[in-house]
mmCIF file of C-alpha atoms and ligand atoms in Angstrom:
data_model
loop_
_atom_site.group_PDB
_atom_site.id
_atom_site.type_symbol
_atom_site.label_atom_id
_atom_site.label_comp_id
_atom_site.label_asym_id
_atom_site.label_seq_id
_atom_site.Cartn_x
_atom_site.Cartn_y
_atom_site.Cartn_z
ATOM 1 C CA MET M 10 69.133 49.223 50.145
ATOM 2 C CA ASN M 11 71.869 47.629 51.950
ATOM 3 C CA ALA M 12 71.583 44.392 53.823
ATOM 4 C CA SER M 13 71.695 44.837 57.626
ATOM 5 C CA GLY M 14 74.887 44.588 59.199
ATOM 6 C CA ASN M 15 74.419 41.374 60.181
ATOM 7 C CA VAL M 16 74.384 39.719 56.724
ATOM 8 C CA TYR M 17 78.019 41.348 56.454
ATOM 9 C CA GLN M 18 79.231 40.229 59.806
ATOM 10 C CA SER M 19 77.864 36.768 59.101
ATOM 11 C CA ARG M 20 80.076 36.778 55.669
ATOM 12 C CA ILE M 21 83.098 37.699 57.370
ATOM 13 C CA ALA M 22 82.363 35.041 60.284
ATOM 14 C CA ARG M 23 82.180 32.224 57.651
ATOM 15 C CA ALA M 24 85.104 33.712 56.001
ATOM 16 C CA ARG M 25 87.114 33.265 59.009
ATOM 17 C CA GLU M 26 86.062 29.688 59.370
ATOM 18 C CA LEU M 27 87.337 28.859 55.881
ATOM 19 C CA MET M 28 90.450 30.837 56.702
ATOM 20 C CA GLN M 29 90.815 28.705 59.913
ATOM 21 C CA ASP M 30 90.532 25.835 57.810
ATOM 22 C CA GLU M 31 93.089 26.796 55.112
ATOM 23 C CA GLY M 32 95.638 28.266 57.738
ATOM 24 C CA LEU M 33 95.325 31.721 56.457
ATOM 25 C CA ASP M 34 95.802 34.607 58.699
ATOM 26 C CA MET M 35 94.605 37.620 56.793
ATOM 27 C CA LEU M 36 92.604 38.134 53.818
ATOM 28 C CA PHE M 37 93.621 41.304 51.780
ATOM 29 C CA ILE M 38 90.813 42.246 49.254
ATOM 30 C CA GLY M 39 91.059 44.923 46.490
ATOM 31 C CA PRO M 40 88.062 47.064 44.876
ATOM 32 C CA SER M 41 86.021 44.335 43.648
ATOM 33 C CA SER M 42 82.875 42.436 44.118
ATOM 34 C CA ASP M 43 84.322 40.620 46.983
ATOM 35 C CA PHE M 44 84.876 44.033 48.530
ATOM 36 C CA ARG M 45 81.281 44.787 48.268
ATOM 37 C CA TYR M 46 80.083 41.175 49.344
ATOM 38 C CA PHE M 47 81.799 41.937 52.712
ATOM 39 C CA THR M 48 80.874 45.425 53.184
ATOM 40 C CA GLY M 49 77.876 46.442 51.110
ATOM 41 C CA HIS M 50 79.844 49.036 49.388
ATOM 42 C CA PRO M 51 80.719 49.102 45.708
ATOM 43 C CA THR M 52 84.412 50.254 44.530
ATOM 44 C CA ARG M 53 85.959 50.773 41.517
ATOM 45 C CA PRO M 54 89.694 49.757 40.896
ATOM 46 C CA SER M 55 92.124 52.905 40.780
ATOM 47 C CA GLU M 56 95.421 54.030 41.075
ATOM 48 C CA ARG M 57 94.265 55.099 44.678
ATOM 49 C CA LEU M 58 93.971 51.736 46.389
ATOM 50 C CA THR M 59 90.765 50.781 48.342
ATOM 51 C CA ALA M 60 91.084 47.667 50.025
ATOM 52 C CA LEU M 61 89.560 45.534 53.027
ATOM 53 C CA LEU M 62 91.662 43.392 55.521
ATOM 54 C CA ILE M 63 90.199 40.673 57.331
ATOM 55 C CA PRO M 64 92.359 39.326 60.110
ATOM 56 C CA ILE M 65 91.826 35.871 61.401
ATOM 57 C CA ASP M 66 90.177 37.701 64.552
ATOM 58 C CA GLY M 67 89.814 41.436 65.547
ATOM 59 C CA THR M 68 88.264 44.074 63.743
ATOM 60 C CA PRO M 69 88.572 44.271 59.914
ATOM 61 C CA THR M 70 90.232 47.218 58.460
ATOM 62 C CA VAL M 71 88.855 49.278 55.279
ATOM 63 C CA VAL M 72 91.849 51.125 53.876
ATOM 64 C CA VAL M 73 90.412 54.261 51.728
ATOM 65 C CA PRO M 74 92.103 57.262 50.208
ATOM 66 C CA ARG M 75 90.897 60.487 52.095
ATOM 67 C CA LEU M 76 88.989 61.862 49.491
ATOM 68 C CA GLU M 77 86.734 58.950 49.268
ATOM 69 C CA ALA M 78 86.287 58.265 53.144
ATOM 70 C CA PRO M 79 82.953 59.934 53.154
ATOM 71 C CA LEU M 80 81.666 57.075 51.067
ATOM 72 C CA VAL M 81 82.543 54.350 53.546
ATOM 73 C CA GLN M 82 81.934 56.918 56.847
ATOM 74 C CA ASP M 83 78.897 54.458 57.673
ATOM 75 C CA LEU M 84 81.119 51.497 57.944
ATOM 76 C CA GLU M 85 82.957 52.778 61.034
ATOM 77 C CA GLY M 86 82.250 50.743 64.039
ATOM 78 C CA GLU M 87 81.582 47.538 62.302
ATOM 79 C CA PHE M 88 85.282 48.193 60.522
ATOM 80 C CA GLU M 89 88.233 50.159 61.421
ATOM 81 C CA LEU M 90 88.902 53.023 58.870
ATOM 82 C CA GLU M 91 92.432 53.487 57.712
ATOM 83 C CA VAL M 92 92.073 56.615 56.102
ATOM 84 C CA TRP M 93 95.465 57.571 53.805
ATOM 85 C CA GLY M 94 96.417 61.078 52.461
ATOM 86 C CA GLU M 95 97.141 62.014 48.984
ATOM 87 C CA THR M 96 100.927 61.751 49.736
ATOM 88 C CA GLU M 97 101.152 58.736 51.679
ATOM 89 C CA ASN M 98 101.869 55.356 50.076
ATOM 90 C CA PRO M 99 98.744 53.346 50.944
ATOM 91 C CA ILE M 100 100.608 49.890 50.766
ATOM 92 C CA SER M 101 102.791 51.032 53.614
ATOM 93 C CA ARG M 102 99.581 51.534 55.666
ATOM 94 C CA VAL M 103 98.347 48.014 54.857
ATOM 95 C CA ALA M 104 101.828 46.720 55.654
ATOM 96 C CA GLU M 105 101.644 48.608 59.308
ATOM 97 C CA ARG M 106 98.238 46.973 59.753
ATOM 98 C CA VAL M 107 99.367 43.667 58.629
ATOM 99 C CA ARG M 108 102.521 43.983 61.300
ATOM 100 C CA LYS M 109 100.325 45.030 63.920
ATOM 101 C CA VAL M 110 97.861 41.806 63.787
ATOM 102 C CA GLY M 111 100.970 39.544 63.116
ATOM 103 C CA GLY M 112 99.973 36.589 61.099
ATOM 104 C CA GLU M 113 102.114 34.462 58.264
ATOM 105 C CA ALA M 114 99.783 33.832 55.661
ATOM 106 C CA ILE M 115 98.416 36.579 53.729
ATOM 107 C CA ALA M 116 95.517 35.541 51.238
ATOM 108 C CA ILE M 117 94.846 37.826 48.096
ATOM 109 C CA ASN M 118 91.704 38.027 46.205
ATOM 110 C CA ASP M 119 92.313 37.773 42.539
ATOM 111 C CA GLN M 120 91.070 41.211 41.295
ATOM 112 C CA ILE M 121 93.628 43.380 43.055
ATOM 113 C CA TRP M 122 95.900 44.980 40.920
ATOM 114 C CA ALA M 123 99.346 43.129 40.534
ATOM 115 C CA GLY M 124 101.290 46.485 41.440
ATOM 116 C CA PHE M 125 99.710 46.737 44.986
ATOM 117 C CA VAL M 126 100.654 43.025 45.678
ATOM 118 C CA ILE M 127 104.231 43.004 44.709
ATOM 119 C CA GLN M 128 104.713 46.332 46.484
ATOM 120 C CA LEU M 129 103.247 44.575 49.670
ATOM 121 C CA GLN M 130 105.549 41.351 48.837
ATOM 122 C CA HIS M 131 108.308 43.905 49.211
ATOM 123 C CA GLU M 132 107.260 45.715 52.169
ATOM 124 C CA LEU M 133 106.591 42.527 53.913
ATOM 125 C CA PRO M 134 109.069 39.713 52.396
ATOM 126 C CA ASN M 135 108.964 37.329 55.154
ATOM 127 C CA ARG M 136 105.252 36.069 54.890
ATOM 128 C CA SER M 137 103.816 33.670 52.648
ATOM 129 C CA TYR M 138 101.178 34.727 49.918
ATOM 130 C CA HIS M 139 98.109 32.921 48.782
ATOM 131 C CA ARG M 140 95.267 33.298 46.434
ATOM 132 C CA GLY M 141 92.071 34.082 48.387
ATOM 133 C CA ALA M 142 90.197 32.297 45.832
ATOM 134 C CA SER M 143 90.174 29.039 47.856
ATOM 135 C CA VAL M 144 88.224 30.913 50.407
ATOM 136 C CA LEU M 145 86.247 33.324 48.326
ATOM 137 C CA LYS M 146 85.036 30.846 45.844
ATOM 138 C CA GLN M 147 83.181 28.746 48.455
ATOM 139 C CA LEU M 148 81.739 31.905 50.177
ATOM 140 C CA ARG M 149 80.589 33.368 46.776
ATOM 141 C CA SER M 150 79.514 30.487 45.029
ATOM 142 C CA VAL M 151 76.729 29.544 47.685
ATOM 143 C CA LYS M 152 74.416 32.234 47.783
ATOM 144 C CA ASP M 153 72.630 33.315 51.176
ATOM 145 C CA GLN M 154 68.871 34.363 51.173
ATOM 146 C CA PHE M 155 69.695 38.032 50.914
ATOM 147 C CA GLU M 156 71.529 37.198 47.382
ATOM 148 C CA LEU M 157 68.952 34.784 46.237
ATOM 149 C CA ASP M 158 66.320 37.367 46.573
ATOM 150 C CA LEU M 159 68.490 40.067 44.642
ATOM 151 C CA LEU M 160 69.107 37.443 41.962
ATOM 152 C CA LYS M 161 65.580 36.376 41.653
ATOM 153 C CA GLU M 162 64.476 40.131 41.438
ATOM 154 C CA ALA M 163 67.054 40.875 38.773
ATOM 155 C CA SER M 164 65.773 37.887 36.742
ATOM 156 C CA ARG M 165 62.169 39.084 37.239
ATOM 157 C CA ARG M 166 62.957 42.554 35.923
ATOM 158 C CA THR M 167 64.800 41.415 33.040
ATOM 159 C CA ASP M 168 61.843 38.470 32.016
ATOM 160 C CA ALA M 169 59.472 41.579 32.160
ATOM 161 C CA ALA M 170 61.778 43.654 29.952
ATOM 162 C CA TRP M 171 61.557 40.888 27.666
ATOM 163 C CA GLU M 172 57.841 40.484 27.477
ATOM 164 C CA THR M 173 57.639 44.203 26.752
ATOM 165 C CA PHE M 174 60.508 43.822 23.829
ATOM 166 C CA THR M 175 58.798 41.210 22.069
ATOM 167 C CA SER M 176 55.540 42.811 22.133
ATOM 168 C CA LYS M 177 56.617 46.184 21.139
ATOM 169 C CA VAL M 178 59.791 46.215 19.106
ATOM 170 C CA SER M 179 59.994 45.715 15.281
ATOM 171 C CA VAL M 180 63.319 44.348 14.221
ATOM 172 C CA ILE M 181 63.266 43.706 10.286
ATOM 173 C CA GLY M 182 65.329 46.314 8.679
ATOM 174 C CA ARG M 183 66.865 47.768 11.816
ATOM 175 C CA THR M 184 70.395 47.514 12.622
ATOM 176 C CA GLU M 185 71.452 44.849 15.774
ATOM 177 C CA GLU M 186 72.935 48.230 17.540
ATOM 178 C CA GLU M 187 69.364 49.763 16.953
ATOM 179 C CA VAL M 188 67.719 46.828 18.456
ATOM 180 C CA ALA M 189 70.115 46.527 21.370
ATOM 181 C CA ASP M 190 69.479 50.094 21.983
ATOM 182 C CA ASP M 191 65.721 49.367 22.510
ATOM 183 C CA LEU M 192 66.126 46.520 24.571
ATOM 184 C CA LYS M 193 68.615 48.403 26.662
ATOM 185 C CA GLY M 194 65.873 51.322 27.208
ATOM 186 C CA ILE M 195 63.235 48.803 28.085
ATOM 187 C CA MET M 196 65.524 47.524 30.631
ATOM 188 C CA ALA M 197 65.833 50.801 32.492
ATOM 189 C CA ASP M 198 62.029 51.255 31.949
ATOM 190 C CA HIS M 199 61.943 48.035 34.071
ATOM 191 C CA GLY M 200 64.155 49.101 36.691
ATOM 192 C CA MET M 201 67.460 47.652 35.286
ATOM 193 C CA PRO M 202 69.346 50.654 33.971
ATOM 194 C CA GLU M 203 72.521 49.011 34.817
ATOM 195 C CA ILE M 204 73.228 46.799 31.747
ATOM 196 C CA ALA M 205 75.806 44.225 32.197
ATOM 197 C CA PHE M 206 75.982 43.330 28.408
ATOM 198 C CA CYS M 207 73.471 43.209 25.585
ATOM 199 C CA ILE M 208 74.301 40.782 22.598
ATOM 200 C CA VAL M 209 72.301 40.823 19.464
ATOM 201 C CA ALA M 210 73.606 38.545 16.916
ATOM 202 C CA SER M 211 71.242 38.131 13.816
ATOM 203 C CA GLY M 212 71.672 35.586 10.796
ATOM 204 C CA PRO M 213 75.034 34.371 10.272
ATOM 205 C CA ASN M 214 76.375 36.729 13.393
ATOM 206 C CA GLY M 215 74.684 34.234 15.493
ATOM 207 C CA SER M 216 77.272 31.654 14.966
ATOM 208 C CA SER M 217 79.656 33.475 16.861
ATOM 209 C CA PRO M 218 78.530 32.968 20.262
ATOM 210 C CA HIS M 219 80.120 36.411 21.720
ATOM 211 C CA HIS M 220 79.315 38.479 18.857
ATOM 212 C CA HIS M 221 80.137 42.090 19.072
ATOM 213 C CA THR M 222 76.560 43.893 18.262
ATOM 214 C CA GLY M 223 77.139 45.759 15.175
ATOM 215 C CA ASP M 224 75.550 47.654 12.240
ATOM 216 C CA ARG M 225 74.128 44.483 10.281
ATOM 217 C CA ARG M 226 70.287 45.091 9.362
ATOM 218 C CA ILE M 227 68.350 42.179 10.309
ATOM 219 C CA GLN M 228 66.361 40.450 7.624
ATOM 220 C CA GLY M 229 63.326 38.387 7.449
ATOM 221 C CA GLY M 230 64.117 34.940 8.081
ATOM 222 C CA ASP M 231 67.070 35.652 10.248
ATOM 223 C CA PRO M 232 67.409 34.067 13.965
ATOM 224 C CA ILE M 233 68.506 36.406 16.052
ATOM 225 C CA VAL M 234 70.479 35.482 19.326
ATOM 226 C CA MET M 235 69.678 38.096 21.933
ATOM 227 C CA ASP M 236 71.759 37.489 25.197
ATOM 228 C CA PHE M 237 71.595 40.207 27.833
ATOM 229 C CA GLY M 238 71.521 40.890 31.373
ATOM 230 C CA GLY M 239 71.561 43.876 33.898
ATOM 231 C CA ILE M 240 72.717 44.413 37.347
ATOM 232 C CA HIS M 241 70.457 45.034 40.202
ATOM 233 C CA GLU M 242 71.757 46.079 43.522
ATOM 234 C CA GLY M 243 75.033 44.323 42.691
ATOM 235 C CA TYR M 244 73.468 41.266 41.144
ATOM 236 C CA TYR M 245 73.495 40.071 37.765
ATOM 237 C CA SER M 246 70.861 38.642 35.426
ATOM 238 C CA ASP M 247 72.002 36.651 32.208
ATOM 239 C CA VAL M 248 69.022 35.602 29.888
ATOM 240 C CA THR M 249 69.283 34.426 25.987
ATOM 241 C CA ARG M 250 66.560 33.819 23.846
ATOM 242 C CA THR M 251 66.773 33.141 19.779
ATOM 243 C CA PRO M 252 63.844 34.643 18.268
ATOM 244 C CA VAL M 253 63.165 34.958 14.335
ATOM 245 C CA ALA M 254 62.120 38.086 12.467
ATOM 246 C CA GLY M 255 59.293 37.615 10.204
ATOM 247 C CA ARG M 256 59.396 33.965 9.925
ATOM 248 C CA VAL M 257 61.502 30.847 10.449
ATOM 249 C CA PRO M 258 64.140 30.163 7.923
ATOM 250 C CA ASP M 259 64.049 26.685 7.123
ATOM 251 C CA ASP M 260 62.882 23.148 8.743
ATOM 252 C CA ASP M 261 66.879 22.673 10.007
ATOM 253 C CA PHE M 262 66.609 25.304 12.205
ATOM 254 C CA THR M 263 63.292 24.449 13.590
ATOM 255 C CA THR M 264 64.836 21.134 14.061
ATOM 256 C CA ALA M 265 68.234 22.506 15.877
ATOM 257 C CA TYR M 266 65.859 24.825 17.748
ATOM 258 C CA ASN M 267 64.140 21.896 19.466
ATOM 259 C CA ILE M 268 67.229 20.049 19.994
ATOM 260 C CA VAL M 269 68.596 22.960 21.859
ATOM 261 C CA LEU M 270 65.259 23.484 23.912
ATOM 262 C CA GLU M 271 65.458 19.422 24.691
ATOM 263 C CA ALA M 272 69.024 19.925 25.939
ATOM 264 C CA GLN M 273 68.198 22.839 27.985
ATOM 265 C CA GLN M 274 65.465 21.163 29.389
ATOM 266 C CA ALA M 275 67.820 18.082 30.032
ATOM 267 C CA ALA M 276 70.606 20.261 31.817
ATOM 268 C CA PHE M 277 67.802 21.635 34.078
ATOM 269 C CA GLU M 278 66.555 18.508 35.216
ATOM 270 C CA LYS M 279 69.870 17.405 35.998
ATOM 271 C CA ILE M 280 70.904 20.604 38.082
ATOM 272 C CA GLY M 281 70.492 19.612 42.082
ATOM 273 C CA PRO M 282 72.423 19.290 45.237
ATOM 274 C CA GLY M 283 75.333 16.876 45.173
ATOM 275 C CA VAL M 284 75.265 16.583 41.220
ATOM 276 C CA PRO M 285 78.889 17.216 40.012
ATOM 277 C CA CYS M 286 79.036 20.005 37.934
ATOM 278 C CA GLN M 287 80.160 18.250 34.710
ATOM 279 C CA GLU M 288 77.105 16.101 34.824
ATOM 280 C CA VAL M 289 74.966 19.288 33.796
ATOM 281 C CA ASP M 290 77.433 19.737 30.920
ATOM 282 C CA ARG M 291 76.984 16.107 29.874
ATOM 283 C CA ALA M 292 73.253 16.326 30.109
ATOM 284 C CA ALA M 293 72.883 18.717 27.647
ATOM 285 C CA ARG M 294 75.740 17.696 25.573
ATOM 286 C CA SER M 295 74.285 14.005 25.127
ATOM 287 C CA VAL M 296 70.923 15.469 23.512
ATOM 288 C CA ILE M 297 72.902 17.752 21.338
ATOM 289 C CA SER M 298 75.246 14.678 20.352
ATOM 290 C CA GLN M 299 72.865 12.279 19.946
ATOM 291 C CA HIS M 300 71.163 14.517 17.252
ATOM 292 C CA GLY M 301 74.497 14.692 15.365
ATOM 293 C CA TYR M 302 75.125 18.465 16.256
ATOM 294 C CA GLY M 303 77.887 17.686 18.884
ATOM 295 C CA ASP M 304 80.401 19.633 16.870
ATOM 296 C CA TYR M 305 78.347 22.648 16.883
ATOM 297 C CA PHE M 306 77.758 23.126 20.451
ATOM 298 C CA ILE M 307 81.120 24.860 21.308
ATOM 299 C CA HIS M 308 80.910 26.117 24.887
ATOM 300 C CA ARG M 309 80.220 24.884 28.358
ATOM 301 C CA VAL M 310 76.760 24.582 29.406
ATOM 302 C CA GLY M 311 76.743 27.132 32.122
ATOM 303 C CA HIS M 312 78.495 29.421 34.824
ATOM 304 C CA GLY M 313 77.640 30.789 38.390
ATOM 305 C CA ILE M 314 75.792 33.953 38.431
ATOM 306 C CA GLY M 315 75.786 36.385 41.313
ATOM 307 C CA MET M 316 77.648 39.796 41.791
ATOM 308 C CA THR M 317 79.792 38.808 38.571
ATOM 309 C CA GLY M 318 78.302 37.796 35.295
ATOM 310 C CA HIS M 319 80.444 34.684 35.010
ATOM 311 C CA GLU M 320 81.861 33.138 38.267
ATOM 312 C CA ASP M 321 82.379 29.682 39.899
ATOM 313 C CA PRO M 322 80.752 27.194 39.680
ATOM 314 C CA TYR M 323 81.540 26.302 36.087
ATOM 315 C CA LEU M 324 79.204 23.691 34.525
ATOM 316 C CA VAL M 325 82.074 22.026 32.163
ATOM 317 C CA GLU M 326 83.424 18.863 31.338
ATOM 318 C CA GLY M 327 86.229 18.060 34.012
ATOM 319 C CA ASN M 328 84.685 19.888 36.751
ATOM 320 C CA GLU M 329 83.568 17.341 39.553
ATOM 321 C CA GLU M 330 82.906 20.090 42.227
ATOM 322 C CA LEU M 331 79.339 19.329 43.341
ATOM 323 C CA LEU M 332 76.206 21.455 43.264
ATOM 324 C CA GLN M 333 75.022 22.922 46.376
ATOM 325 C CA PRO M 334 71.791 24.410 47.603
ATOM 326 C CA GLY M 335 72.370 28.290 47.217
ATOM 327 C CA MET M 336 74.538 28.087 44.183
ATOM 328 C CA VAL M 337 72.952 30.015 41.097
ATOM 329 C CA VAL M 338 74.203 28.832 37.590
ATOM 330 C CA SER M 339 73.312 29.732 33.958
ATOM 331 C CA ASP M 340 71.892 26.783 31.838
ATOM 332 C CA GLU M 341 72.550 27.782 28.025
ATOM 333 C CA PRO M 342 73.416 25.031 25.568
ATOM 334 C CA GLY M 343 73.399 26.292 21.907
ATOM 335 C CA ILE M 344 74.049 25.135 18.178
ATOM 336 C CA TYR M 345 76.316 27.355 16.010
ATOM 337 C CA ILE M 346 76.403 26.582 12.322
ATOM 338 C CA PRO M 347 79.170 28.707 10.947
ATOM 339 C CA GLY M 348 78.013 31.246 8.406
ATOM 340 C CA LYS M 349 74.328 30.415 8.837
ATOM 341 C CA TRP M 350 72.934 30.937 12.158
ATOM 342 C CA GLY M 351 73.279 30.157 15.968
ATOM 343 C CA ILE M 352 70.804 29.194 18.538
ATOM 344 C CA ARG M 353 71.155 29.314 22.452
ATOM 345 C CA ILE M 354 68.418 29.495 24.977
ATOM 346 C CA GLU M 355 69.908 30.574 28.587
ATOM 347 C CA ASP M 356 67.984 30.758 31.977
ATOM 348 C CA SER M 357 69.284 31.386 35.417
ATOM 349 C CA VAL M 358 68.729 28.416 37.582
ATOM 350 C CA ALA M 359 69.179 28.174 41.779
ATOM 351 C CA VAL M 360 70.186 25.139 43.239
ATOM 352 C CA THR M 361 67.514 24.141 45.975
ATOM 353 C CA GLU M 362 67.468 21.526 48.871
ATOM 354 C CA ALA M 363 64.935 19.809 46.828
ATOM 355 C CA GLY M 364 66.290 20.331 43.522
ATOM 356 C CA ARG M 365 66.314 23.514 41.270
ATOM 357 C CA GLU M 366 64.469 26.387 40.751
ATOM 358 C CA ARG M 367 64.411 28.353 37.479
ATOM 359 C CA TYR M 368 64.832 32.211 37.634
ATOM 360 C CA ASN M 369 63.566 33.020 34.277
ATOM 361 C CA HIS M 370 60.158 32.451 33.017
ATOM 362 C CA VAL M 371 59.753 34.108 29.548
ATOM 363 C CA SER M 372 58.671 31.649 26.620
ATOM 364 C CA ARG M 373 61.439 29.523 25.367
ATOM 365 C CA ASP M 374 59.190 28.515 22.181
ATOM 366 C CA ILE M 375 60.136 29.968 18.967
ATOM 367 C CA THR M 376 59.145 33.880 19.118
ATOM 368 C CA ILE M 377 58.597 35.588 15.727
ATOM 369 C CA LEU M 378 59.352 39.233 16.060
ATOM 370 C CA GLU M 379 58.060 41.472 12.965
HETATM 371 ZN ZN1 ZN Y 412 78.716 34.092 27.385
HETATM 372 ZN ZN1 ZN Y 413 73.936 35.156 28.732
HETATM 373 ZN ZN1 ZN Y 414 75.580 33.007 30.553
#
């Protein structure tokens, strides 16, 4: 499914308003989620350049290698297609286009390969080069309705997969990898065949927040940090639950679990329009610190989520940026006791005019897996 052309046209129009404010004449965007954001087409970085040029006015141009031109044929009309042949230098074609429309200040998205940018700087030495992030961050962090619907659906499918997983899959005596494979299969069954990541961190491995799922066999009494997400039409889900294998290990675990739960709820209730990002982190952190676990909450409380898994805005101390309706963020405090276990509980949450909306609804209580 593609959004109607209007969605992309209005994103481009909005980009131009922001370019105007920043005094930028041209946006040069490499193959990335930014490219997909403006065109609806997924692309992959490769030595053959695909790019998008958005001048401050006039028709935007898609630069594409001849062998991939058929993939973007439907963009003709809304975009000009600059098709380059196998023996040509695509950057020369980009430079030609830029010369044609004029303009001094060229903004470049963060995900384009440096090699292409340096070539362009050599071809057009008398221009100024800027990060497009100033424009793209503002655009991408505030989702339009089309994006919100896809993000919500991504979360819904992921929740459904988790429900199936917890009711069907046994974990004791099996490896983290085997369990992760089961979960990935169930995600696919629920319409999420494209897995973004799947962390299964059992027992002591759980104290490493980004543990690489491995061959450790899960034992009775292990807490298991399971952090996973998939991609639905370009939009990510990201959820974490910490079930236990067979039984709760000890009272310390239950105590810490309830603290994380309380912190997650405190951050959730803090999320709302006009709230500085760092305040959300503080809300969770103060709960955890008050209970004496402050040193064991070793990461920020959340990040933006959209066409990438981690993006602006970051809910972190020092970020005074204000939350706005349309932003979607993760709320994921944790406590990690080295050598023992970890606990993290994560939902995706949208900022709304009225406050906030949770996108994940599966139980946050301690869940016992067999
Ligand atoms: Zn993470
Ligand atoms: Zn996560
Ligand atoms: Zn996350």
